[in-house]
Coordinates of C-alpha atoms in Angstrom, one line a residue:
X13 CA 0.0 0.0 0.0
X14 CA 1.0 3.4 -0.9
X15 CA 1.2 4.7 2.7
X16 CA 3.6 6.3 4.8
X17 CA 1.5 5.2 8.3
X18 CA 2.6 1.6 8.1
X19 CA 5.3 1.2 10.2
X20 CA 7.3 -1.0 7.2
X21 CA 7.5 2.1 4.4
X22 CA 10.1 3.9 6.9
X23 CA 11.1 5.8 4.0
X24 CA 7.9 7.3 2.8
X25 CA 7.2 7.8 6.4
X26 CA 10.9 9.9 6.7
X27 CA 9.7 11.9 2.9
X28 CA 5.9 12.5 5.0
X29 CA 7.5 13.7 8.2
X30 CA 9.8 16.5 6.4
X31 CA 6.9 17.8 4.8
X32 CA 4.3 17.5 7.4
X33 CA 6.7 19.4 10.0
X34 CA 7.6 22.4 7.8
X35 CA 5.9 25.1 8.2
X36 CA 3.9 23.5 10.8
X37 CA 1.6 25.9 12.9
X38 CA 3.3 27.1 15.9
X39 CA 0.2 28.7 17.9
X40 CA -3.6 29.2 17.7
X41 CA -3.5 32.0 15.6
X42 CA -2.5 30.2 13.3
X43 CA -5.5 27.9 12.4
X44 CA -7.6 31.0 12.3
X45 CA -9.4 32.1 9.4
X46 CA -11.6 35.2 9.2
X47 CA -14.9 34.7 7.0
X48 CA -17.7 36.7 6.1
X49 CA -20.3 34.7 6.0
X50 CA -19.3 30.6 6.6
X51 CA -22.4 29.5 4.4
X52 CA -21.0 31.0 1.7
X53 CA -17.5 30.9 1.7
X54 CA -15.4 33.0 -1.2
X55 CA -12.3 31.3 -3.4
X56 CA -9.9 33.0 -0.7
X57 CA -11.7 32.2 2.0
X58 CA -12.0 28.6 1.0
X59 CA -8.5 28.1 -0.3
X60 CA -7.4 29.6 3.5
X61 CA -9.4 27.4 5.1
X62 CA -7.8 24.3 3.3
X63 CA -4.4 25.1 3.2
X64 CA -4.4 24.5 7.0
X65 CA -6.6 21.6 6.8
X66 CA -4.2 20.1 4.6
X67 CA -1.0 20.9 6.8
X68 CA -2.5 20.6 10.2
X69 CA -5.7 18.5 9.7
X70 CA -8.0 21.5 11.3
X71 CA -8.7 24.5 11.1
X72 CA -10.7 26.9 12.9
X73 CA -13.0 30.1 11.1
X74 CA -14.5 33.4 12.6
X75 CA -17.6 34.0 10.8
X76 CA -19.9 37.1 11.0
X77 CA -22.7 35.3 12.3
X78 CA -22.3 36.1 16.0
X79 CA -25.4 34.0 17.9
X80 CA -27.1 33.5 15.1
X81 CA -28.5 29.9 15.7
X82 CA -29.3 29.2 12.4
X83 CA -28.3 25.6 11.8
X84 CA -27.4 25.6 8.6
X85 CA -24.4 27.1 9.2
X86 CA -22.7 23.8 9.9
X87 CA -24.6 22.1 7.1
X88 CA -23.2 24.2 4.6
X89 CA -19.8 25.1 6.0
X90 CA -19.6 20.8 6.2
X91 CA -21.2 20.6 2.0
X92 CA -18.0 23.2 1.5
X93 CA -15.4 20.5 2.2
X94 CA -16.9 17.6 0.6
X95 CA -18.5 16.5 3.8
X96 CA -21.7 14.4 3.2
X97 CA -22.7 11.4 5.3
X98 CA -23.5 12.7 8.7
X99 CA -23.7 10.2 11.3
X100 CA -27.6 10.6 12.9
X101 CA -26.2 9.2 16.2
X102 CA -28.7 8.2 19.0
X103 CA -28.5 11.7 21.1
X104 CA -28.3 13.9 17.6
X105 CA -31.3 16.2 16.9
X106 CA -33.8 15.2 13.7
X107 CA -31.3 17.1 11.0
X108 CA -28.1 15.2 12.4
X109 CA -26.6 18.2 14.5
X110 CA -26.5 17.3 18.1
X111 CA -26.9 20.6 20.1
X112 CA -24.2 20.3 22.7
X113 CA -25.6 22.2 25.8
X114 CA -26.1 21.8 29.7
X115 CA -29.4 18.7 29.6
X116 CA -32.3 19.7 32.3
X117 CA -32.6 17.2 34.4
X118 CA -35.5 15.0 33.7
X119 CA -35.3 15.7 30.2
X120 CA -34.0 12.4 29.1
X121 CA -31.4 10.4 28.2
X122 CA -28.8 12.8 27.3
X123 CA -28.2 14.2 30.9
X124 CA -26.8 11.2 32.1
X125 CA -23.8 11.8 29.3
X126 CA -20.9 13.8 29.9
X127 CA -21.4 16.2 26.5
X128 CA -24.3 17.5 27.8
X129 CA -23.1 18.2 31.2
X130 CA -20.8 21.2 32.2
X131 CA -17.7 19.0 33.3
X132 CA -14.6 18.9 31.5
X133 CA -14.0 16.0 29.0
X134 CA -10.9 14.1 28.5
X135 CA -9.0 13.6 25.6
X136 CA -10.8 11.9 22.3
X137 CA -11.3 11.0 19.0
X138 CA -15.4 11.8 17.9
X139 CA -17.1 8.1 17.6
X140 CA -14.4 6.5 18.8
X141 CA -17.1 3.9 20.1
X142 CA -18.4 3.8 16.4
X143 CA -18.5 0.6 14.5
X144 CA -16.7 0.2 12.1
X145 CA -18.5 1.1 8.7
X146 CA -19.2 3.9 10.7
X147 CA -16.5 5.5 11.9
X148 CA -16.0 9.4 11.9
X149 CA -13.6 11.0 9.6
X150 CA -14.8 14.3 9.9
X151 CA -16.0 16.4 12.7
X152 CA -17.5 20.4 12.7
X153 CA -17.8 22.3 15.7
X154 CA -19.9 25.5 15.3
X155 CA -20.6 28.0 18.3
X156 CA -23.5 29.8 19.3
X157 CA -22.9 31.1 22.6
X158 CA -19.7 30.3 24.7
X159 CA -19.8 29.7 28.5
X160 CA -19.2 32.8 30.8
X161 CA -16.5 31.1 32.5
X162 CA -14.8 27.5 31.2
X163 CA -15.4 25.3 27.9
X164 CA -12.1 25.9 26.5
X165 CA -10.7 22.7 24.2
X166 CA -7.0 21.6 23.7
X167 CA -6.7 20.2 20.0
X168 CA -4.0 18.2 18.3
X169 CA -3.6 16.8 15.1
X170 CA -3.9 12.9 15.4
X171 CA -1.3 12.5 12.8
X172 CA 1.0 14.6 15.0
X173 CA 0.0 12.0 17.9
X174 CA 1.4 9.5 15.2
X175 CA 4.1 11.2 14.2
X176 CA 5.4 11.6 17.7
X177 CA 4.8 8.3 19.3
X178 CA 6.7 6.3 16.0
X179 CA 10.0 8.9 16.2
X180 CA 10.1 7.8 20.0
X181 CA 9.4 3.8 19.3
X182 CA 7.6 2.6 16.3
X183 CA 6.8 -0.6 17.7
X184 CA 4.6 1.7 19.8
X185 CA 2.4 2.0 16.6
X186 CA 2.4 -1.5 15.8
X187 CA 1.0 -2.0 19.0
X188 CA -1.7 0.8 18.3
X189 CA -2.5 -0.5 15.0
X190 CA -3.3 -4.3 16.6
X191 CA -6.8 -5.0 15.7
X192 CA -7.9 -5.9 19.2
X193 CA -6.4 -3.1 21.1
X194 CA -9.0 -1.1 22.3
X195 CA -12.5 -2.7 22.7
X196 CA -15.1 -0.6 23.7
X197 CA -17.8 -2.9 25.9
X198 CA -21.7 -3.1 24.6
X199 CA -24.0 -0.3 25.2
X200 CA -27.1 -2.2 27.3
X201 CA -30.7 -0.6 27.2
X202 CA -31.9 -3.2 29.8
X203 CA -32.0 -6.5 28.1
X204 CA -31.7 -4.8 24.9
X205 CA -28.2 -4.7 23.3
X206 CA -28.6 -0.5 22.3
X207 CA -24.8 -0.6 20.7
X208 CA -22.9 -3.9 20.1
X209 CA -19.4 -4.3 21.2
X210 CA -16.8 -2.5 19.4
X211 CA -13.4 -4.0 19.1
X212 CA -10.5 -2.6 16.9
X213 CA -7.3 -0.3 16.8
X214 CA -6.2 2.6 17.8
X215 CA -4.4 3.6 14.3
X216 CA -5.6 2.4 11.2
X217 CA -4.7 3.3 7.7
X218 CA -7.4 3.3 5.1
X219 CA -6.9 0.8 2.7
X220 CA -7.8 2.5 -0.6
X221 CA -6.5 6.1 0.3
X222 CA -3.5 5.5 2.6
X223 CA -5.1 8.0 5.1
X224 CA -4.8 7.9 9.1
X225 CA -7.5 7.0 10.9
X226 CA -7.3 7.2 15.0
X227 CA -9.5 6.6 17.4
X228 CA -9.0 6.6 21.1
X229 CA -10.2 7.9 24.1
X230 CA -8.5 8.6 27.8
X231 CA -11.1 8.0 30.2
X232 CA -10.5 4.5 31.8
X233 CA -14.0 3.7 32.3
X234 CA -16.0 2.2 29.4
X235 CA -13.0 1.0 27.6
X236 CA -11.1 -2.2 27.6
X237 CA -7.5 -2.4 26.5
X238 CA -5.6 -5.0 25.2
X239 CA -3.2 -6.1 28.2
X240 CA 0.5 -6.4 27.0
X241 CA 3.8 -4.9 28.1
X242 CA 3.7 -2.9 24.9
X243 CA 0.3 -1.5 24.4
X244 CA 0.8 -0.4 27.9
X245 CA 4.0 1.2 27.5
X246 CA 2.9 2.9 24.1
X247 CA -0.6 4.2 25.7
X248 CA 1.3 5.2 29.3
X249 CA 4.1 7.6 26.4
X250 CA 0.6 8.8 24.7
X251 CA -0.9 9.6 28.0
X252 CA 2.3 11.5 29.3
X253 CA 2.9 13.7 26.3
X254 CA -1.6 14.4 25.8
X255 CA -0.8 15.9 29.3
X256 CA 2.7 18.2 28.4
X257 CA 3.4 21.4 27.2
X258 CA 3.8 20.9 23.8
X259 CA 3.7 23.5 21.5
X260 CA 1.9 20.7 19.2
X261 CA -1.0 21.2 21.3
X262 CA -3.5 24.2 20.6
X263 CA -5.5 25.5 23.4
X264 CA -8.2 28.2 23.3
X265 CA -12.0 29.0 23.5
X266 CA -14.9 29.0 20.5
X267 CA -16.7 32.1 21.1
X268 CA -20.0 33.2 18.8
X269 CA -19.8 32.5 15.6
X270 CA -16.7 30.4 15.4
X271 CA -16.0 27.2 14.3
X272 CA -13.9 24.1 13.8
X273 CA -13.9 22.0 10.6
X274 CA -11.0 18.6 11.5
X275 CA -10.5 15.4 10.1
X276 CA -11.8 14.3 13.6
X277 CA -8.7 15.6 15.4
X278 CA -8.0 14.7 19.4
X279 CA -9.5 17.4 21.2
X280 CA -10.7 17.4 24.6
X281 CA -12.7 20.3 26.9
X282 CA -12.7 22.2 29.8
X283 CA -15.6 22.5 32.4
X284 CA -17.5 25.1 32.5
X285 CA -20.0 27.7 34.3
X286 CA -23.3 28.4 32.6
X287 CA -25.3 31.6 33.7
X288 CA -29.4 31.8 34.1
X289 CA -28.8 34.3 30.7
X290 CA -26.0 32.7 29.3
X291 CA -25.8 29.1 28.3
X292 CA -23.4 27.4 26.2
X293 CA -24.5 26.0 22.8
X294 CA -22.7 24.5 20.2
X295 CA -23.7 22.7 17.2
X296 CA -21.2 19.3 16.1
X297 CA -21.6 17.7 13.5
X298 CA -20.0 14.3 12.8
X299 CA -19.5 12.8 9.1
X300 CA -18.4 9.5 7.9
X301 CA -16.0 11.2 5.4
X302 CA -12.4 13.1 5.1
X303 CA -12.3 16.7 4.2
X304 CA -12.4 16.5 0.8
X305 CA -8.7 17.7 -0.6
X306 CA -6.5 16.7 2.6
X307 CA -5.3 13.5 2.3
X308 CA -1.9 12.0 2.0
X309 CA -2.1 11.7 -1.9
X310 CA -2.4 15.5 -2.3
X311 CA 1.0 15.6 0.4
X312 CA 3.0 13.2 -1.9
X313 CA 2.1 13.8 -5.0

């Protein structure tokens, strides 16, 4: 396969790496593109926008919009980058969005998940729990209203993660790429199996394209991993550099009218403090497919 993510093509991997790390992003600023109006994006605007998809997997726009919560924002903004099967999971609202806000209690099943609470969550992949026929290639973030006081993400390119992780041992990502490495357990509505079990790797490279896939989470509850010397040494260096001060690492706050378009990067989020006339409300939407125009084939060619 025409890939520089298996570990065997070391030196397609060594041609990727130089080209991935120059003129790599060095802060926030960065990622950010100014828009007028993210429905309708310009040529410039566009061509911005991908440029740092390309190099850094994300990107992250300022649109004009304010709190508008018009929710075709995200639609459109997605249709711009060649993003077309949204996954309609379980909790999402009837046009695919899931509105990511604080649930009332009593209002159902999403208040006993973490998204839809005001704590912090750890460091993920979108879907990681996904099947896989459906796994998430691409994520959108769009913002609404921000939180008073909290709700700020880290981000960091997954290929990055790779990247890293293989320059410091790249049995590490052999051990990641095992195909029972990670199993998340069944999803149980009673008697009823709501979501089967879900058992795969952590990296995975698609076998058409040659593009990175990764999907992991940190939390240690609802996940089972695969219990070897190595897989436990890879996820322990993963764990310890997720939690540095890398300059890798992007770390700041979606305000109105902002957004992030990824190819489901690692993100994670603060908690945060919600006031009687300010709640926080974003709209994520998650699609089975790559931004169109970013993947490895377009580095290389």
């Amino acid at each position: 396969m025409y890939s520089p993510f298996l570990p065997d093509n070391d030196t397609l991997y060594q041609r990727w790496r130089e080209q991935k790390l120059q003129h790599y992003p060095v802060c926030l600023d960065d990622l950010i593109v100014e828009v007028n109006d993210p429905r309708k994006l310009t040529t410039a605007e566009h061509q911005a926008m991908l440029t740092r998809c390309r190099k850094a997997n994300m990107v992250i726009y300022v649109g004009n919009t304010g709190d508008d919560p018009d929710r075709t924002i995200p639609h459109r903004m997605a249709q711009q980058f060649g993003l077309q099967h949204l996954d309609h999971n379980w909790l999402a609202d009837n046009d695919g969005l899931t509105s990511l806000t604080v649930a009332a209690v009593n209002s159902g099943a999403r208040e006993h998940y973490i998204p839809y609470s005001n704590r912090l969550i750890q460091w993920h992949t979108d879907g990681y729990y996904n099947l896989p026929e459906q796994q998430i290639h691409g994520l959108l973030l769009h913002c609404v209203q921000s939180a008073p006081e909290g709700g700020e993400n880290r981000l960091l390119d997954h290929e990055i993660a790779y990247l890293r992780l293989r320059d410091q041992n790249p049995d590490y990502i052999r051990a990641l790429m095992q195909p029972d490495v990670m199993t998340i357990p069944a999803r149980t509505d009673g008697d009823i199996v709501a979501r089967a079990k879900n058992v795969g790797p952590v990296f995975s490279v698609d076998a058409v394209t040659g593009d990175l896939h990764m999907r992991y989470t940190i939390r240690g509850r609802n996940v089972v991993w695969k219990d070897d010397p190595l897989t436990r040494e890879a996820l322990a260096a993963l764990g310890d550099w997720l939690e540095g001060d890398s300059t890798y690492i992007f770390r700041g706050k979606l305000e109105p009218g902002m957004g992030l378009v990824s190819n489901n990067v690692l993100h994670d989020r603060s908690g945060f403090t919600d006031t009687q006339d300010r709640r926080r409300l974003l709209y994520r939407a998650r699609y089975m497919d790559r931004l169109a125009g970013t993947g490895v084939r377009e580095w290389l060619a």
